[in-house]
mmCIF file of C-alpha atoms and ligand atoms in Angstrom:
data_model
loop_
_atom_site.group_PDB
_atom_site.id
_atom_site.type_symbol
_atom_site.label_atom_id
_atom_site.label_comp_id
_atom_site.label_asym_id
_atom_site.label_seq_id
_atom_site.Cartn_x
_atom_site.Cartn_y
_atom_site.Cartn_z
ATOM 1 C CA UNK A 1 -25.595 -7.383 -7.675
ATOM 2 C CA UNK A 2 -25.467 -9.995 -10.342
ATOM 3 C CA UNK A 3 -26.944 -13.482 -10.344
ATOM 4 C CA UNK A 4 -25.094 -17.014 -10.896
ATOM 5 C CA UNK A 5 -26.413 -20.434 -11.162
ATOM 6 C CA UNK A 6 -24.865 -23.309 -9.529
ATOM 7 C CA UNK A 7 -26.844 -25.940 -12.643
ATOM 8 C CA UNK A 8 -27.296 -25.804 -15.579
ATOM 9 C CA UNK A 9 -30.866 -25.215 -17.159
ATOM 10 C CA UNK A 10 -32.072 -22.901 -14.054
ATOM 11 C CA UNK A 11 -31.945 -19.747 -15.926
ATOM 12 C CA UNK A 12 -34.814 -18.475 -18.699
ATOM 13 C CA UNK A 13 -32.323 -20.101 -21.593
ATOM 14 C CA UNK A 14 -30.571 -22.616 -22.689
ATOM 15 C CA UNK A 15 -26.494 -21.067 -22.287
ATOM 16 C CA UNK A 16 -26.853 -19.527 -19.673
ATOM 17 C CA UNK A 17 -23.575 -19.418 -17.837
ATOM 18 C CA UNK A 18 -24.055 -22.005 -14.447
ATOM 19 C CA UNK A 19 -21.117 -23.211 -12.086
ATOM 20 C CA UNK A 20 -21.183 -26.468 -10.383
ATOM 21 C CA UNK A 21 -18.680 -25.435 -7.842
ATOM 22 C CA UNK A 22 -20.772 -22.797 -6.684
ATOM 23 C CA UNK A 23 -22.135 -25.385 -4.583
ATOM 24 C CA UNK A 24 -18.850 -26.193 -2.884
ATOM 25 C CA UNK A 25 -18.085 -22.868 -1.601
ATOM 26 C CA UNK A 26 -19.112 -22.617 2.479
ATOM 27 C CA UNK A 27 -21.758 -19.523 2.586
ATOM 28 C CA UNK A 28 -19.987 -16.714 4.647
ATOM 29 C CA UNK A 29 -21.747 -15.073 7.562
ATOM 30 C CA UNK A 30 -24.189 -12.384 6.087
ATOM 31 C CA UNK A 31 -24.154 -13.331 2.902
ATOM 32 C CA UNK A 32 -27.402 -15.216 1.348
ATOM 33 C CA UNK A 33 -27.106 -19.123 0.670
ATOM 34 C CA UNK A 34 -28.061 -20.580 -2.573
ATOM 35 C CA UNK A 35 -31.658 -20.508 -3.198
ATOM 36 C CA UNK A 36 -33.235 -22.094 -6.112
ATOM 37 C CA UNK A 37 -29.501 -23.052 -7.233
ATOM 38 C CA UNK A 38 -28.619 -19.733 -7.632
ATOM 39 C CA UNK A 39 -26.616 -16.932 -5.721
ATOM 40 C CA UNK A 40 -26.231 -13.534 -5.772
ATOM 41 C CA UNK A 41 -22.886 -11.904 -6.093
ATOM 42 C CA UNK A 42 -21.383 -8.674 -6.975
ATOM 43 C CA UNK A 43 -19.817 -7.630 -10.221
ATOM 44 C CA UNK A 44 -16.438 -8.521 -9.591
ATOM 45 C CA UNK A 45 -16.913 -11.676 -9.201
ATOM 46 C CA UNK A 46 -19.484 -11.586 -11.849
ATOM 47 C CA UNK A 47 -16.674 -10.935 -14.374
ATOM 48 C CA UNK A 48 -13.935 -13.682 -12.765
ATOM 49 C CA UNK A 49 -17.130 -15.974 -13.834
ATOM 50 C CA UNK A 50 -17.618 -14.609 -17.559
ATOM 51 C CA UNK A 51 -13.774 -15.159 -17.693
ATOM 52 C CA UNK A 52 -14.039 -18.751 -16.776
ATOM 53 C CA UNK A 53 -17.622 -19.567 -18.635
ATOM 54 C CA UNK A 54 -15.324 -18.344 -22.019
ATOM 55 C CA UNK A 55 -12.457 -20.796 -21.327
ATOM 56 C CA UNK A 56 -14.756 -23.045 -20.325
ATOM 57 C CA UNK A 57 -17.324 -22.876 -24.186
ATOM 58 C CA UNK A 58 -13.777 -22.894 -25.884
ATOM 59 C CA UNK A 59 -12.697 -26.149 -24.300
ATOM 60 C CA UNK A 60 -15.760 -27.925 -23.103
ATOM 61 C CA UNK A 61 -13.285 -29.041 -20.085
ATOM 62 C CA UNK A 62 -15.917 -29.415 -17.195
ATOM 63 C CA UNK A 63 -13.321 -28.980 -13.934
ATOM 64 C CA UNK A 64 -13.535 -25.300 -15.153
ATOM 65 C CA UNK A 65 -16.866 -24.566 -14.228
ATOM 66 C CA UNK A 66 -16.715 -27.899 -12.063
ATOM 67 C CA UNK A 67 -13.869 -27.345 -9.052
ATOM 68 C CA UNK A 68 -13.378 -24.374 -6.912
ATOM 69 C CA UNK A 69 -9.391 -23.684 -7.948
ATOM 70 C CA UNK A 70 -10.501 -22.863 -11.355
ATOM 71 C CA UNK A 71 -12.133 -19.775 -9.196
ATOM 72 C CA UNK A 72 -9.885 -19.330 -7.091
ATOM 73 C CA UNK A 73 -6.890 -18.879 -8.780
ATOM 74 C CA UNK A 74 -8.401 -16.065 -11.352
ATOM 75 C CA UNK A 75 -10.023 -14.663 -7.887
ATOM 76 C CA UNK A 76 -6.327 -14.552 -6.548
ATOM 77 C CA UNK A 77 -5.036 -13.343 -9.951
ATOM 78 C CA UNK A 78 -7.510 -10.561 -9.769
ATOM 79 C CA UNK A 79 -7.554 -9.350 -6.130
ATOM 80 C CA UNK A 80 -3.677 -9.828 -5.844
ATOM 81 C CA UNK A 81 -2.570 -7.078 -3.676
ATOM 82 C CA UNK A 82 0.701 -7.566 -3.346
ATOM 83 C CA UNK A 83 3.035 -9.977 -5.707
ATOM 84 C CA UNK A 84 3.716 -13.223 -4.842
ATOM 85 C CA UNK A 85 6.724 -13.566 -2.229
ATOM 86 C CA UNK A 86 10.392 -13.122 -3.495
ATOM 87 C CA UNK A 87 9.368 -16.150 -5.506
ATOM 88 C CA UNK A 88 10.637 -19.303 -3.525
ATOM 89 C CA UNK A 89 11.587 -20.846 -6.894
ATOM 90 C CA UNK A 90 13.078 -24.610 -6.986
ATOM 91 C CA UNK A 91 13.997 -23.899 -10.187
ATOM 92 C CA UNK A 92 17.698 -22.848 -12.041
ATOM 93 C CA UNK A 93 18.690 -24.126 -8.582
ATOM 94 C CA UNK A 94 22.255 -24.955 -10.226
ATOM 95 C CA UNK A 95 22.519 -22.126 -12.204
ATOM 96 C CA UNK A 96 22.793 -19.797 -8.719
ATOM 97 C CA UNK A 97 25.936 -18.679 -7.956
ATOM 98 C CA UNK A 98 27.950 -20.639 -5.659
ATOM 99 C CA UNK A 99 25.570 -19.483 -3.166
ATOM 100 C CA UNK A 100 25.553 -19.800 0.343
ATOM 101 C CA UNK A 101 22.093 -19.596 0.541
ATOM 102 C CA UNK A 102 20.245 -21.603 2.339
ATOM 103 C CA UNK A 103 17.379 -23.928 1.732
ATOM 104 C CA UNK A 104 14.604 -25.562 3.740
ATOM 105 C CA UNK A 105 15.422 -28.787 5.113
ATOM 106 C CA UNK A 106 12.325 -30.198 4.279
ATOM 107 C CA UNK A 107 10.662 -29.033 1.032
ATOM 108 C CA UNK A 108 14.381 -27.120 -0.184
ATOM 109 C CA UNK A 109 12.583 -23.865 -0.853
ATOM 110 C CA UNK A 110 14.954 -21.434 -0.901
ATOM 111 C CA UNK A 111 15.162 -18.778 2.171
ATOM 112 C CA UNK A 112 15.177 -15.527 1.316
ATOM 113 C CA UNK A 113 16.127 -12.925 4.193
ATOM 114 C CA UNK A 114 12.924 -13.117 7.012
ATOM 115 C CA UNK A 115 11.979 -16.231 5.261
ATOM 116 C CA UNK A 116 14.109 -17.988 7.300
ATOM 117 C CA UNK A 117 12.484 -20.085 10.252
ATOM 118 C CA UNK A 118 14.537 -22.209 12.432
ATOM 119 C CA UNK A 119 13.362 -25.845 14.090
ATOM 120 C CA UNK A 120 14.511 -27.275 17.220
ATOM 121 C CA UNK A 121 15.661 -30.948 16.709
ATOM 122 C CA UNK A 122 16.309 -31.248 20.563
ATOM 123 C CA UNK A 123 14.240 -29.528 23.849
ATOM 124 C CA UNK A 124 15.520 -25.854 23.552
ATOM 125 C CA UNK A 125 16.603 -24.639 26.831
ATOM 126 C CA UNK A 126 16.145 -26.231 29.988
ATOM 127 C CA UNK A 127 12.781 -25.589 30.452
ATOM 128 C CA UNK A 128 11.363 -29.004 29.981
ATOM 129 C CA UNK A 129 9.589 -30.147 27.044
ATOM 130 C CA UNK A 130 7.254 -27.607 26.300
ATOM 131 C CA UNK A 131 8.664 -26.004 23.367
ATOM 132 C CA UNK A 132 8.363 -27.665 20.158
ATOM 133 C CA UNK A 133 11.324 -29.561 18.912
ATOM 134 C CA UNK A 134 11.859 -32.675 16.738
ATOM 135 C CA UNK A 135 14.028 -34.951 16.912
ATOM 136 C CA UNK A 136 12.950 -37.098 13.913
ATOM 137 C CA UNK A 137 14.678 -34.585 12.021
ATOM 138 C CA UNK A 138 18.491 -36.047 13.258
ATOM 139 C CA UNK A 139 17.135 -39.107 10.357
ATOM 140 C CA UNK A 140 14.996 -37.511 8.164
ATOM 141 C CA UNK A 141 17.001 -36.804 5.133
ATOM 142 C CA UNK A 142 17.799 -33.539 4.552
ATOM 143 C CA UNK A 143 16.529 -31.861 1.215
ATOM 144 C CA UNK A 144 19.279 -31.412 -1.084
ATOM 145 C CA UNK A 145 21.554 -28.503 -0.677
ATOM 146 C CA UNK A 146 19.712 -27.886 2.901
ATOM 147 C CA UNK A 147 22.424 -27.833 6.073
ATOM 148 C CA UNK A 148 22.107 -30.705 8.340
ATOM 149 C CA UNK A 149 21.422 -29.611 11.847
ATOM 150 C CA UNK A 150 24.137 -27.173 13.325
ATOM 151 C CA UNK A 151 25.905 -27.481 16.621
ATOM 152 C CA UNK A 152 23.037 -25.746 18.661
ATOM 153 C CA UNK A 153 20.765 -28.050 17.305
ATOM 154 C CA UNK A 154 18.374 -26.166 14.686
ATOM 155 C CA UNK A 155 17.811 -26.800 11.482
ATOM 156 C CA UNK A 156 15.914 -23.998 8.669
ATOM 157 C CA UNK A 157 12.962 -24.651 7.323
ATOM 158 C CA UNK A 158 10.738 -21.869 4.758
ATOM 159 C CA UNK A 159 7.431 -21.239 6.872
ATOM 160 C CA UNK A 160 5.141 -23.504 5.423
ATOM 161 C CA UNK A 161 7.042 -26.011 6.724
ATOM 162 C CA UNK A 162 8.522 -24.564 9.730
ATOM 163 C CA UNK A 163 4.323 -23.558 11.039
ATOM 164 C CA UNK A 164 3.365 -27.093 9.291
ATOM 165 C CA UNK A 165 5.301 -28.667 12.131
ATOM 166 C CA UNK A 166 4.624 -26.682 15.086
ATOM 167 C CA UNK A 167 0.920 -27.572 14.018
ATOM 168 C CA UNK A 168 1.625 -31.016 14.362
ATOM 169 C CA UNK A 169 3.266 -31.027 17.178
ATOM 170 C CA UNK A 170 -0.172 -29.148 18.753
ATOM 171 C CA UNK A 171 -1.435 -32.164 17.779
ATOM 172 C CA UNK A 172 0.412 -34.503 19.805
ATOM 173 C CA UNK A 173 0.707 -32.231 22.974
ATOM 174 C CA UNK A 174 -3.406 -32.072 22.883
ATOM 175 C CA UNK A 175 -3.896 -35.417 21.714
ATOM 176 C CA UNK A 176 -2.243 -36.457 25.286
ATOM 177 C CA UNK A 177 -4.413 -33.379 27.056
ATOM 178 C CA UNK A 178 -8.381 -34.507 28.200
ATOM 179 C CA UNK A 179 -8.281 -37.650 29.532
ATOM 180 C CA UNK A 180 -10.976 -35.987 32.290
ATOM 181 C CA UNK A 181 -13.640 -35.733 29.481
ATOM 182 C CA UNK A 182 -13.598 -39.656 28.354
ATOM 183 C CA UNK A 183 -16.802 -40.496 27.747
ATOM 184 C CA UNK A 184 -17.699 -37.201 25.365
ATOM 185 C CA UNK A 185 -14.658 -37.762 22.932
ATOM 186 C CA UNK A 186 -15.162 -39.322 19.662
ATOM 187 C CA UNK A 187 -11.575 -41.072 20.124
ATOM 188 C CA UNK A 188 -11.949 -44.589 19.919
ATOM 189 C CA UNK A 189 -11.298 -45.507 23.864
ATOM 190 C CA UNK A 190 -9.067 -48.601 23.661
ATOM 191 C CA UNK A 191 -6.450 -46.492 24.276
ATOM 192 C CA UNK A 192 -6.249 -43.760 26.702
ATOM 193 C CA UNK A 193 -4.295 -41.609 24.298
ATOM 194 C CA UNK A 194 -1.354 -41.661 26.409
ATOM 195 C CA UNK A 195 0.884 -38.409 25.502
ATOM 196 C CA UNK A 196 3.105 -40.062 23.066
ATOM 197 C CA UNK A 197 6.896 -38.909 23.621
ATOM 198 C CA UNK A 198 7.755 -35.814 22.254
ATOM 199 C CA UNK A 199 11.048 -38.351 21.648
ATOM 200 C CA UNK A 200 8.877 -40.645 19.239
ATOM 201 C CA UNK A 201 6.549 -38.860 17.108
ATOM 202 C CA UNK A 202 6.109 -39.425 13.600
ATOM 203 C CA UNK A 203 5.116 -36.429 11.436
ATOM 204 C CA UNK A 204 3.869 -35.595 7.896
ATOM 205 C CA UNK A 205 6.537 -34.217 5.798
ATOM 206 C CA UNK A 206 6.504 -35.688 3.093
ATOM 207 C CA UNK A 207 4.049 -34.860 1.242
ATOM 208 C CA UNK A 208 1.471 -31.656 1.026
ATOM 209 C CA UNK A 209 -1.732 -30.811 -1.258
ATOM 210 C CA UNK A 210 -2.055 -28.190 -3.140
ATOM 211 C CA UNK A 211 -4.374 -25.579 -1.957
ATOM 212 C CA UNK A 212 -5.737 -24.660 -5.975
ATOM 213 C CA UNK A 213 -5.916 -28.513 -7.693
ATOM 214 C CA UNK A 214 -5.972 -30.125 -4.598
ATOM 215 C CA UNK A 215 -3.518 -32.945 -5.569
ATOM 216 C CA UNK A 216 -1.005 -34.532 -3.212
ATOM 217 C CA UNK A 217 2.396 -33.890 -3.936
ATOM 218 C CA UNK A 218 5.498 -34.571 -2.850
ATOM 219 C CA UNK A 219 7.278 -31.800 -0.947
ATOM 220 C CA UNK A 220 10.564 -31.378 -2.083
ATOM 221 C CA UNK A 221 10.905 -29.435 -5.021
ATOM 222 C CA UNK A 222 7.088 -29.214 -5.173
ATOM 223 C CA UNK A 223 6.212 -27.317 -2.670
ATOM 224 C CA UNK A 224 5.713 -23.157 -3.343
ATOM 225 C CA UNK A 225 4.998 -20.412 -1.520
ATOM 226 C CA UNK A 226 1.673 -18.338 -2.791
ATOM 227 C CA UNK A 227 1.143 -14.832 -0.446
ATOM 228 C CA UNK A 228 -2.532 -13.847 -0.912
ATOM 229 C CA UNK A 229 -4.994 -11.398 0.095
ATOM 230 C CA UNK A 230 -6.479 -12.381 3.719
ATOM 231 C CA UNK A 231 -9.971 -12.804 2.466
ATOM 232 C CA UNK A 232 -12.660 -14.769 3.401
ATOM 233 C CA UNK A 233 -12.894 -16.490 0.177
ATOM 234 C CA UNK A 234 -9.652 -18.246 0.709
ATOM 235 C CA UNK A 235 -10.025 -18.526 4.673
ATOM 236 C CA UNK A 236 -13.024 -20.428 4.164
ATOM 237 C CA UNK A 237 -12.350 -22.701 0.739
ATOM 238 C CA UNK A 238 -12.508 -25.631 1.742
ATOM 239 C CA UNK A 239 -9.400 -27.629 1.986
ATOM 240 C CA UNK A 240 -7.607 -30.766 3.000
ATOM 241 C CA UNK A 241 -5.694 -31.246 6.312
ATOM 242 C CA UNK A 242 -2.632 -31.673 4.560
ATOM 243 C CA UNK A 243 -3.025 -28.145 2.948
ATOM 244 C CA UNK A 244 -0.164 -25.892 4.257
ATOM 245 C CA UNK A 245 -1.658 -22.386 5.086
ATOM 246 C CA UNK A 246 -0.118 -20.142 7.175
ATOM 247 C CA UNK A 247 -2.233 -17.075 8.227
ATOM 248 C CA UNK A 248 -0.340 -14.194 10.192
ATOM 249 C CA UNK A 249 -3.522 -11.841 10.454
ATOM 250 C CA UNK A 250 -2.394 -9.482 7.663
ATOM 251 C CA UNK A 251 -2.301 -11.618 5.093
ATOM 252 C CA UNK A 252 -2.295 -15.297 3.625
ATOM 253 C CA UNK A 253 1.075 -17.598 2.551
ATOM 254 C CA UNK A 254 -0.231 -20.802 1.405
ATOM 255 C CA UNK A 255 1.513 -24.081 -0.264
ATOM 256 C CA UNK A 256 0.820 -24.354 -4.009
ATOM 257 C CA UNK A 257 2.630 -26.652 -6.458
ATOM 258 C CA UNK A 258 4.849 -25.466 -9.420
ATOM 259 C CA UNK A 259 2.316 -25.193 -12.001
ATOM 260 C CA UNK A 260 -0.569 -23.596 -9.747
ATOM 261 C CA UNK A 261 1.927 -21.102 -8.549
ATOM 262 C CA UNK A 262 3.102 -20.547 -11.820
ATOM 263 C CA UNK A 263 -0.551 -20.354 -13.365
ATOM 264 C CA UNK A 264 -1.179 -17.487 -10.769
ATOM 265 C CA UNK A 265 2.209 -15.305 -11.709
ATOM 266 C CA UNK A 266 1.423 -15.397 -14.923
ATOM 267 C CA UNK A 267 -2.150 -14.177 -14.428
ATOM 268 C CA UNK A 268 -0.497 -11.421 -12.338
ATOM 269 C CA UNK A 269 1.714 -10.603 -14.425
ATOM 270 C CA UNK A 270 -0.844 -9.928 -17.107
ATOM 271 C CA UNK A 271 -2.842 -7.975 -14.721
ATOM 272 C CA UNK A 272 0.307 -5.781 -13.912
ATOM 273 C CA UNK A 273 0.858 -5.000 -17.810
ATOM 274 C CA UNK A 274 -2.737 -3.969 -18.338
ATOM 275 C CA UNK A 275 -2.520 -1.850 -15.221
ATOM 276 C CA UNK A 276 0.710 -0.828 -16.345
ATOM 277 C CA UNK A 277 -0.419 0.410 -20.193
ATOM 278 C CA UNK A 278 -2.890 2.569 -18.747
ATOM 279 C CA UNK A 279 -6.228 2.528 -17.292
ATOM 280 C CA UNK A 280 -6.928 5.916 -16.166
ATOM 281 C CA UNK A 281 -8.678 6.223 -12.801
ATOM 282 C CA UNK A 282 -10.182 3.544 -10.963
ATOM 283 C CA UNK A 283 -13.319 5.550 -10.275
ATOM 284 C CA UNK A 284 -14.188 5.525 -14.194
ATOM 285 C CA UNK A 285 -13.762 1.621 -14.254
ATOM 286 C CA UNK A 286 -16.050 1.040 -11.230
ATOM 287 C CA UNK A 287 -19.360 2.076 -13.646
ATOM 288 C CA UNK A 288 -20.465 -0.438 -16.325
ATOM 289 C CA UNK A 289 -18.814 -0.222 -19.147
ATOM 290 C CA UNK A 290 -19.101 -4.207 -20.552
ATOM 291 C CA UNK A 291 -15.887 -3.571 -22.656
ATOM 292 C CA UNK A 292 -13.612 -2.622 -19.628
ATOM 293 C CA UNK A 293 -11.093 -4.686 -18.932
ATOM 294 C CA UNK A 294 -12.502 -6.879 -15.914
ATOM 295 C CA UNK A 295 -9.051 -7.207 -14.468
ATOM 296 C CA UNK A 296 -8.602 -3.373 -13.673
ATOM 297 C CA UNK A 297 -11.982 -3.293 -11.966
ATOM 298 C CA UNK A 298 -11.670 -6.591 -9.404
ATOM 299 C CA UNK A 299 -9.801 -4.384 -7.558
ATOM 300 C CA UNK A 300 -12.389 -2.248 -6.006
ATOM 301 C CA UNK A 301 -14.072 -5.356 -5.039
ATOM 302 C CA UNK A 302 -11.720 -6.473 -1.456
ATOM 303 C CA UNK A 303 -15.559 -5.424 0.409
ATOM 304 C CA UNK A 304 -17.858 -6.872 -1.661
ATOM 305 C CA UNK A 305 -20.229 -8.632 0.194
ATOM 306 C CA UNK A 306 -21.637 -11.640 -2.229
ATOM 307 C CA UNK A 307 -21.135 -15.397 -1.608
ATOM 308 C CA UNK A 308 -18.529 -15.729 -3.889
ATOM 309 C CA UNK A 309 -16.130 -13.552 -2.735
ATOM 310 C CA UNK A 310 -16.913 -14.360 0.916
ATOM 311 C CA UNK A 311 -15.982 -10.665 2.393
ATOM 312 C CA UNK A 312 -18.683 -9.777 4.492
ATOM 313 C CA UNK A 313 -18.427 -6.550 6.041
ATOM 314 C CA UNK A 314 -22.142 -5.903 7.272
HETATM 315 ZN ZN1 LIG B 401 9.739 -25.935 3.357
HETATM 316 ZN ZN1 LIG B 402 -1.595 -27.283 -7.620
HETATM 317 ZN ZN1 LIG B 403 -17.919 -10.881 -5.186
#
């Protein structure tokens, strides 16, 4: 176990090493809480933190030590499991050939086989209304290249987009649910949140934010797909409603833009040639050497149990 400060001047000296976004980052279940604006964590992390204090003395730029993406993307970088999907790139998009691929209809990803999610624009089958569809979709404009809605009525969509809506449309269906509990709900009572009609809702589909910077951007062309490790530390960073995160129980996809998702390949691809020129076994790099390289070693860390990797096991 290491220790990191959340301020500066709360260690014995002058430079030590302090993160402002420490205090940012929800405390996971059986981990210990800042106390005396500092934390505990393990090694791993430890190192992810050395990384950024260096960047940080070379360029004095304080949303390095100062926002929680500047973590979170090296964390990513460092535990990344698996690569990043078959990368849902928006870019070279001419330079394809003449494909007959096809492309979300709302952000224009492009969908890869079982990347592929299809949206109802009208009630599917003839059971009612239950099933999500959208009909605002027959006049939203279509992304370029994506297929305007087929004879049976679907359109694609990547699955950010594709879960994005079904979310919404929770929304509405329980926004018109518990009008027996009136007096208990925080919703402004003027209007007894009548169901709107599944005919005329409005949805968000423009725009997303980022889940590293945290900027709002505009969907199309924007809009990437980031696969991550399912742990807490990502689960739990706080985020905007207008993130895109879809969580499957195995493992994270989450909406990034171009440059975040870009800043994290080329972390893992740096990680991949170090593991790649040789770092014998991983038992060796779990003791101390200082000079190891700290991406080989973050790793061992997917049970670590320290606040700022959020993975609390017991
Ligand atoms: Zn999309
Ligand atoms: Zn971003
Ligand atoms: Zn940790």
């Amino acid at each position: 176990m290491r220790v990191a400060y959340a301020q500066a001047g709360v260690g014995k000296s002058r430079g030590v090493m302090y993160f402002p976004f420490i205090n940012m980052l929800p405390c996971p279940p059986n981990a210990q809480g800042l106390s005396h604006g500092r934390v505990h964590c393990c090694t791993q992390c430890h190192l992810i933190l050395e990384e950024i204090w260096g960047a940080y003395r070379l360029s004095l730029s304080e949303e390095l030590i100062s926002s929680v993406s500047s973590f979170l993307v090296r964390y990513h970088t460092a535990m990344a499991i698996e690569g990043c999907e078959p990368a849902h790139s928006q870019r070279g998009l001419a330079s394809r050939s003449g494909s007959s691929m096809s492309v979300c209809y709302l952000c224009g990803a492009e969908l890869f086989a079982g990347g592929e999610y299809q949206l109802h624009v009208n009630p599917p089958g003839r059971c009612g209304e239950r099933e999500p569809f959208f009909p605002f979709l027959t006049v939203h404009p279509p992304a370029p290249r994506a297929k305007p809605a087929d004879a049976t009525g679907l359109v694609s969509a990547c699955n950010l987009c594709y879960h994005d809506l079904r979310a919404q449309w929770a929304l509405h269906e329980n926004r018109g649910q518990g009008p027996s509990t009136p007096s208990t709900s925080s919703v402004p009572s003027g209007n007894p949140q009548l169901p709107s009609s599944p005919w005329a809702r409005q949805y968000n589909c423009e725009a997303f934010v980022c889940f590293f910077c945290r900027q709002e951007q505009r969907r199309q062309g924007r809009l990437c797909a980031v696969t991550m490790a399912r742990l807490p530390v990502f689960l739990y960073a706080p985020r905007s409603t207008r993130t895109l995160l879809v969580d499957d129980g195995k493992r994270l996809v989450i909406g990034a833009c171009v440059e975040c998702k870009a800043m994290v390949q080329a972390g893992q691809r740096m990680q991949q040639d170090r593991d790649r020129h040789g770092h014998g076994s991983s038992d060796e790099e779990r003791r101390e050497p200082e000079s190891a390289s700290p991406r080989s070693r973050h790793k061992a860390s997917a049970d670590c149990v320290c606040p700022l990797s959020h993975t609390a096991e017991g």
